[in-house]
Amino acid sequence: MPVPDFVTQLREHVGHSLLPLVGVTGVVLDDEGRVLLHQRSDDGRWATPGGILEPGEQPAQAVVREVWEETGVRVEVDRLVTVIGQEPHTYPNGDRVQFLDLAFRCRPVGGRPRVDGDESLDVDWFAESEMPPMAERILERVRWARGDDGEPYYER
């Protein structure tokens, strides 16, 4: 996954120190209840599309941008699904990050699934019973997005 320029510039100052970042995730559900997933090019795992909030960008706008960039599908945001502080993560190069992830339930409004050649190896729609193996945190986001209560989930 490409590193945004602003993160590269921050790393020049903080080195490998823990860097808190805001991430956005799009849980895109179609009219049939299928979820849009992409196979990540960095680790080969299936996931919901998402990325890092750019400076000055609003979270809902960022998730629309990230879903488009990674999957070729245009979306509108329905609602906020989860607000979760993830565990710190260390990349192979030693960079440490901790994401505050804002996940949004979205609906498709245009475009067609396509591989972007940079961040995605594959893109497809999956029925609930056909989901590929994924990290539990991603499956939890999908479960919360399928809920109808409209209340975002957050750690209490």
XYZ file of C-alpha atoms in Angstrom:
156
model
C 0.000 0.000 0.000
C 1.370 3.423 -0.854
C 2.268 5.656 2.071
C 0.670 9.110 1.888
C 3.178 11.951 1.473
C 2.169 13.555 4.767
C 3.023 10.334 6.654
C 6.405 10.135 4.917
C 7.089 13.725 5.962
C 6.045 12.996 9.563
C 8.328 9.952 9.643
C 11.274 12.230 8.788
C 10.671 13.880 12.176
C 9.470 11.039 14.396
C 11.374 8.100 12.918
C 9.784 4.769 13.809
C 7.980 6.129 16.924
C 4.322 5.273 17.426
C 2.257 7.478 15.120
C -1.491 7.826 15.780
C -3.453 7.983 12.527
C -7.131 8.133 11.590
C -8.263 5.393 9.238
C -11.552 5.033 7.387
C -13.206 1.796 6.318
C -16.078 1.316 3.879
C -18.471 -1.563 4.460
C -20.287 -1.462 1.124
C -23.530 -3.455 1.027
C -25.576 -3.861 -2.153
C -29.352 -4.400 -2.454
C -28.829 -8.171 -2.212
C -26.904 -7.838 1.071
C -23.557 -8.715 -0.506
C -20.437 -6.974 0.782
C -17.745 -5.484 -1.460
C -14.263 -6.795 -0.642
C -10.847 -6.411 -2.163
C -7.793 -8.619 -1.912
C -4.998 -6.405 -0.631
C -1.816 -6.231 -2.687
C 0.431 -5.775 0.361
C -0.456 -9.004 2.175
C -2.884 -10.897 -0.095
C -5.674 -10.881 2.489
C -9.301 -10.035 1.759
C -10.642 -6.912 3.472
C -13.116 -4.100 3.292
C -11.688 -1.103 1.405
C -10.265 1.791 3.368
C -7.266 3.924 4.097
C -5.804 6.902 5.892
C -7.595 10.205 6.339
C -5.635 12.928 4.512
C -5.015 16.307 6.211
C -8.063 18.577 5.828
C -10.271 15.745 4.547
C -13.622 14.846 6.089
C -13.965 11.154 7.085
C -17.059 10.448 4.963
C -15.387 12.024 1.914
C -12.250 9.985 2.592
C -14.115 6.677 2.642
C -15.846 7.512 -0.657
C -12.422 8.283 -2.173
C -10.767 5.149 -0.759
C -13.531 2.795 -1.946
C -13.334 4.313 -5.447
C -9.533 4.123 -5.600
C -9.328 0.518 -4.403
C -12.391 -1.012 -6.068
C -13.759 1.194 -8.890
C -17.159 1.367 -7.165
C -18.784 4.735 -6.425
C -20.551 4.861 -3.062
C -22.657 7.059 -0.826
C -22.295 6.878 2.940
C -25.356 5.708 4.874
C -24.043 5.968 8.423
C -21.161 5.599 10.826
C -20.836 1.957 11.945
C -17.923 1.767 14.371
C -15.331 3.932 16.098
C -12.494 1.687 17.252
C -8.976 2.348 18.463
C -6.978 -0.551 17.060
C -3.996 -2.155 18.742
C -0.617 -0.645 17.817
C 0.986 -2.288 14.779
C 4.630 -2.478 13.696
C 5.408 -2.704 9.979
C 8.363 -4.775 8.689
C 10.444 -1.579 8.306
C 9.972 -0.786 12.015
C 7.381 1.992 11.630
C 4.825 1.863 14.448
C 1.219 3.065 14.048
C -2.026 2.999 15.949
C -5.203 3.613 13.963
C -8.417 5.145 15.171
C -10.695 3.511 12.601
C -14.011 5.022 11.556
C -16.061 2.456 9.633
C -19.007 3.562 7.509
C -21.840 1.580 5.957
C -22.056 2.579 2.308
C -24.210 1.718 -0.675
C -23.032 1.468 -4.284
C -24.264 4.176 -6.654
C -22.115 3.547 -9.727
C -18.950 2.158 -11.196
C -17.938 -1.471 -11.582
C -15.584 -3.575 -9.471
C -12.078 -3.485 -10.914
C -8.547 -4.174 -9.768
C -6.591 -0.939 -9.404
C -3.163 -2.457 -10.049
C -1.690 -0.825 -6.959
C -3.682 -1.625 -3.817
C -5.941 -4.467 -4.976
C -5.216 -7.890 -6.450
C -8.911 -8.772 -6.789
C -12.291 -7.130 -6.107
C -15.661 -8.862 -5.777
C -19.043 -8.964 -4.070
C -19.609 -11.677 -1.452
C -22.796 -13.046 0.064
C -22.713 -13.465 3.835
C -22.420 -17.253 3.465
C -19.530 -16.996 0.951
C -17.148 -14.632 2.731
C -13.454 -15.495 2.334
C -11.277 -15.901 5.447
C -10.630 -12.484 7.008
C -9.423 -10.916 10.225
C -12.036 -11.003 12.979
C -11.953 -7.198 13.312
C -13.103 -6.885 9.691
C -15.870 -9.464 10.132
C -17.046 -7.538 13.216
C -17.331 -4.330 11.180
C -19.422 -6.144 8.578
C -21.716 -7.553 11.299
C -22.217 -4.095 12.815
C -22.910 -2.605 9.366
C -25.613 -5.203 8.748
C -27.362 -4.170 11.988
C -30.439 -1.992 11.763
C -30.290 -0.087 15.051
C -28.321 2.793 13.506
C -26.160 3.277 16.581
C -22.400 3.207 16.011
C -20.435 0.662 18.007
C -17.563 1.835 20.185
C -15.619 0.319 23.077
C -17.234 1.253 26.361
